[in-house]
Coordinates of C-alpha atoms and ligand atoms in Angstrom, one line a residue:
M232 CA 62.3 131.4 -2.5
K233 CA 59.6 133.6 -0.3
K234 CA 58.0 133.9 -4.4
F235 CA 57.5 130.5 -4.9
I236 CA 55.4 129.8 -0.9
L237 CA 54.1 132.9 -2.0
L238 CA 52.7 131.8 -5.6
N239 CA 51.0 128.0 -3.7
L240 CA 49.4 130.0 -0.5
L241 CA 47.4 131.6 -3.7
L242 CA 47.4 128.0 -5.9
L243 CA 45.6 126.5 -1.9
F244 CA 43.3 129.9 -1.4
V245 CA 41.8 129.9 -4.8
I246 CA 40.9 125.0 -4.6
V247 CA 40.0 125.9 -1.1
S248 CA 37.1 129.1 -2.7
C249 CA 36.7 127.7 -5.2
Q250 CA 35.9 124.1 -3.0
N251 CA 33.7 126.7 -0.3
N252 CA 31.3 128.0 -3.5
T253 CA 30.9 124.8 -4.4
N254 CA 30.1 123.5 -1.4
V255 CA 27.2 126.1 -1.1
T256 CA 25.7 125.7 -4.3
N257 CA 25.7 122.0 -4.0
S258 CA 23.9 122.9 -0.1
Q259 CA 21.6 125.4 -1.8
T260 CA 21.0 122.9 -4.5
Q261 CA 19.9 120.7 -1.5
A262 CA 17.5 123.1 -0.1
D263 CA 15.9 124.4 -3.1
T264 CA 14.3 121.4 -3.7
T265 CA 13.9 118.9 -1.1
N266 CA 10.8 120.3 0.8
E267 CA 10.8 122.5 -2.6
H268 CA 7.3 121.3 -2.4
L269 CA 5.8 122.5 0.1
L270 CA 6.9 126.5 0.7
M271 CA 4.0 127.8 -2.8
S272 CA 1.1 125.5 -0.4
T273 CA 2.7 126.7 2.6
V274 CA 2.2 130.6 1.6
W275 CA -0.7 130.0 0.2
Y276 CA -2.0 128.3 3.3
Q277 CA -0.9 131.6 5.8
K278 CA -0.7 134.2 3.2
S279 CA -4.0 133.8 1.0
A280 CA -6.9 136.2 1.5
E281 CA -8.5 133.7 -0.5
M282 CA -7.8 131.0 2.3
R283 CA -9.3 133.4 4.9
A284 CA -12.5 133.3 3.1
I285 CA -12.7 129.7 2.1
Y286 CA -12.8 129.3 5.6
Y287 CA -14.8 131.8 6.2
Q288 CA -17.7 130.8 3.8
S289 CA -17.6 126.6 4.6
Y290 CA -17.9 127.3 8.4
N291 CA -20.4 130.2 7.3
L292 CA -21.9 127.1 5.0
A293 CA -22.2 125.6 8.8
K294 CA -24.0 127.1 10.0
M295 CA -26.9 127.3 8.0
I296 CA -26.8 123.5 7.5
I297 CA -27.0 123.4 11.4
D298 CA -29.9 125.0 12.1
E299 CA -31.5 123.8 8.5
R300 CA -31.4 120.2 9.6
I301 CA -31.9 121.7 13.4
T302 CA -35.6 121.4 12.1
T303 CA -35.6 118.3 10.7
L304 CA -35.5 116.9 14.6
D305 CA -37.6 116.3 18.1
K306 CA -36.0 119.1 20.6
N307 CA -35.0 115.8 23.1
Q308 CA -32.7 114.3 20.0
K309 CA -29.2 113.9 20.7
K310 CA -27.8 116.2 18.2
A311 CA -23.7 116.9 17.2
V312 CA -21.0 118.0 14.4
I313 CA -17.9 116.0 13.4
L314 CA -14.8 117.6 13.1
D315 CA -11.0 117.1 12.8
I316 CA -8.7 119.3 14.5
D317 CA -5.3 119.8 12.3
E318 CA -6.4 122.0 9.6
T319 CA -9.8 122.1 10.1
V320 CA -10.0 123.9 13.6
L321 CA -6.1 124.2 14.8
D322 CA -3.6 126.1 12.4
N323 CA -0.4 124.3 12.0
S324 CA 1.0 126.0 9.1
P325 CA 3.7 127.8 11.4
F326 CA 4.7 123.4 11.2
E327 CA 5.3 122.9 7.8
A328 CA 6.6 126.1 7.5
K329 CA 9.4 125.0 10.0
C330 CA 10.1 122.4 8.0
I331 CA 10.8 124.7 4.9
E332 CA 13.4 126.9 7.5
T333 CA 15.1 123.7 8.7
D334 CA 15.3 121.3 5.9
K335 CA 13.0 118.7 7.8
S336 CA 9.9 116.1 7.6
Y337 CA 7.2 115.8 9.1
S338 CA 8.4 112.6 12.2
K339 CA 7.7 112.7 15.8
K340 CA 10.1 113.9 17.1
T341 CA 9.4 117.4 14.8
W342 CA 5.8 117.4 14.9
N343 CA 5.8 116.5 19.0
E344 CA 8.6 119.9 19.6
W345 CA 5.3 121.9 17.5
T346 CA 2.3 120.6 19.5
Q347 CA 3.7 121.5 23.2
L348 CA 4.0 124.6 22.7
S349 CA 0.3 124.7 22.3
Q350 CA 1.1 127.5 20.4
A351 CA -1.9 126.9 17.3
M352 CA -4.1 129.8 15.6
A353 CA -7.2 129.3 15.4
L354 CA -8.7 128.8 11.8
P355 CA -10.6 131.2 10.5
G356 CA -14.7 131.1 11.3
A357 CA -14.1 127.6 14.2
V358 CA -14.0 129.1 17.0
D359 CA -17.2 130.9 16.0
F360 CA -19.1 128.1 14.4
T361 CA -18.1 125.5 16.9
N362 CA -19.8 128.1 19.8
Y363 CA -22.0 128.7 17.9
A364 CA -23.5 124.8 17.6
K365 CA -22.9 124.6 21.1
N366 CA -25.2 127.3 21.8
K367 CA -27.8 125.4 20.3
G368 CA -28.0 122.5 21.8
V369 CA -24.9 121.0 19.4
D370 CA -22.4 118.7 21.5
V371 CA -19.2 119.3 19.2
F372 CA -17.4 116.1 19.1
Y373 CA -13.7 116.4 17.9
I374 CA -11.8 113.5 16.4
S375 CA -8.3 114.2 15.5
N376 CA -5.6 111.4 14.2
R377 CA -2.9 113.2 17.0
S378 CA -2.0 110.9 19.0
E379 CA -3.6 110.1 22.7
T380 CA -0.2 111.5 24.4
Q381 CA -1.3 114.5 23.0
L382 CA -4.6 115.1 24.4
A383 CA -3.0 117.6 27.9
V384 CA -1.0 120.2 25.3
T385 CA -4.3 120.2 23.0
M386 CA -6.8 121.0 25.4
K387 CA -4.7 123.5 27.5
N388 CA -4.2 124.8 23.3
M389 CA -7.7 125.0 22.0
K390 CA -9.2 126.0 26.0
E391 CA -7.0 129.0 24.8
L392 CA -8.4 129.8 22.1
N393 CA -12.3 130.1 23.3
F394 CA -13.2 126.7 21.7
P395 CA -16.4 124.7 23.0
C396 CA -16.6 121.8 25.0
V397 CA -12.8 121.2 25.1
D398 CA -13.2 118.0 27.8
S399 CA -12.1 114.6 28.0
A400 CA -15.8 112.9 26.4
H401 CA -15.5 114.7 23.4
F402 CA -11.8 114.7 22.2
M403 CA -10.9 111.3 20.9
L404 CA -7.5 111.5 20.0
K405 CA -5.4 108.3 18.3
T406 CA -5.0 105.0 20.2
S407 CA -3.9 102.5 17.8
V408 CA -6.1 102.5 15.0
S409 CA -6.1 105.4 12.2
S410 CA -9.2 105.1 10.4
K411 CA -11.8 107.5 12.1
K412 CA -15.2 104.9 11.6
Q413 CA -14.8 103.8 14.9
R414 CA -14.3 107.1 16.9
R415 CA -17.8 107.7 14.4
A416 CA -19.9 105.4 14.9
M417 CA -19.6 106.2 18.4
V418 CA -20.4 109.7 18.8
A419 CA -23.7 107.9 15.7
K420 CA -24.3 105.8 18.7
D421 CA -25.4 108.3 20.7
Y422 CA -26.0 111.1 18.9
N423 CA -27.2 112.5 15.5
I424 CA -24.3 113.9 13.2
L425 CA -25.8 116.7 11.6
L426 CA -22.4 117.3 9.9
L427 CA -18.6 116.5 9.7
I428 CA -16.6 118.8 8.9
G429 CA -12.4 118.2 7.3
D430 CA -9.9 119.0 5.9
N431 CA -8.8 115.5 4.9
L432 CA -12.1 112.8 3.0
N433 CA -11.0 110.4 5.9
D434 CA -12.6 112.5 8.2
Y435 CA -16.1 112.0 6.1
S436 CA -15.3 108.4 4.7
E437 CA -13.2 105.7 5.5
I438 CA -13.7 104.9 1.8
Y439 CA -11.7 107.4 0.9
E440 CA -8.7 105.6 2.7
K441 CA -5.8 103.9 0.8
R442 CA -7.2 105.4 -2.7
N443 CA -6.8 104.0 -5.6
Q444 CA -5.6 104.3 -8.5
N445 CA -7.6 107.2 -10.1
L446 CA -6.9 109.0 -6.9
A447 CA -10.6 109.0 -5.2
F448 CA -11.8 110.6 -8.3
D449 CA -14.4 108.8 -9.4
I450 CA -15.8 108.4 -5.3
V451 CA -15.6 111.5 -4.7
D452 CA -17.7 112.0 -8.4
K453 CA -20.1 109.5 -7.7
N454 CA -21.0 110.3 -4.2
K455 CA -20.9 114.7 -5.0
A456 CA -24.3 115.1 -3.5
D457 CA -22.6 115.0 0.1
F458 CA -19.9 117.5 -0.1
G459 CA -21.2 121.3 1.4
T460 CA -25.1 118.5 3.0
K461 CA -23.8 115.8 5.3
F462 CA -19.5 116.8 4.6
I463 CA -17.8 120.2 4.5
I464 CA -14.2 119.9 3.4
L465 CA -11.8 122.7 3.9
P466 CA -8.4 123.1 1.7
N467 CA -4.7 121.7 3.0
P468 CA -2.8 121.7 -0.2
M469 CA 0.5 121.5 2.3
Y470 CA -0.5 117.4 3.0
G471 CA -2.6 115.1 3.8
E472 CA -4.1 111.4 2.3
W473 CA -4.5 113.0 -1.7
E474 CA -0.5 113.0 -1.4
N475 CA -0.1 110.1 0.1
A476 CA -2.0 108.6 -2.9
I477 CA 0.1 110.0 -5.3
Y478 CA 3.7 108.6 -3.4
G479 CA 1.8 105.2 -3.6
N480 CA -0.4 105.3 -0.3
T481 CA 2.2 105.6 2.0
H482 CA 5.1 108.9 2.6
K483 CA 7.8 107.6 3.4
I484 CA 9.5 108.2 0.7
S485 CA 12.7 109.8 -0.3
K486 CA 12.4 113.5 -0.7
E487 CA 14.0 113.0 -4.2
L488 CA 11.5 110.9 -5.2
K489 CA 8.8 112.2 -3.9
N490 CA 9.4 115.4 -5.4
K491 CA 9.9 113.5 -8.9
K492 CA 6.6 111.5 -8.5
L493 CA 4.6 115.0 -7.7
K494 CA 5.7 116.2 -11.2
D495 CA 5.8 112.7 -13.2
C496 CA 1.7 113.2 -12.0
L497 CA 1.3 116.2 -14.2
R498 CA -1.5 116.5 -16.6
S499 CA 0.0 119.4 -19.0
Y500 CA -0.8 119.3 -22.7
Ligands
MG877 MG1 -6.6 117.8 9.8

């Protein structure tokens, strides 16, 4: 009888162990695939010297454009530059890292948890460039799709990093409309806009919103003279309109379907 009980206990132990192993394997597989698309891009953004060099290169070019454009305008004319905030002047890659770590996605709640900390770091060259522009008599406007409810925490974050023009007159956050067209027009009413800078083509023009099947390649090609002259585009491999376009101009689909669509769109040989 004792032997029988021992044998049963041993069998039970083997079954439970096998089940546990299966569970571990399943959850590992899930964690390996759900935010898989974010891992390499976030590591590149945080750990590649190339990323830093591109930001410096872009902001160096921005200074040259400002210098050149100023000479074409009357001294008394009001001048402005327009910058996006996220992944343009502030580095939110720790938010993406947290999404990978916790296997969560962007949501109002998770995004709010990060922004409330006011702990984003400045991107390379951004503080230097914006102060350079300000010292040349150019107003710096920040047009961002952060929610208006995040104005105070965003200004606190940027003030601590020594960005100029940190006041409500120079911040245009999102109220109800995502398109930045109207906000850009408000600045253009009173100012000569020397340059726009962003990590999303929508930061420059509404023609890049709701992208077509060509993913706006044709529109970019047609307007190639704008880049590095009127608009400076910064790199963001972690998310953006480019990604939404691949999903069909939405990000509200399952992670599994996202991964599938990303793999399906690849051009191979
Ligand atoms: Mg941005």
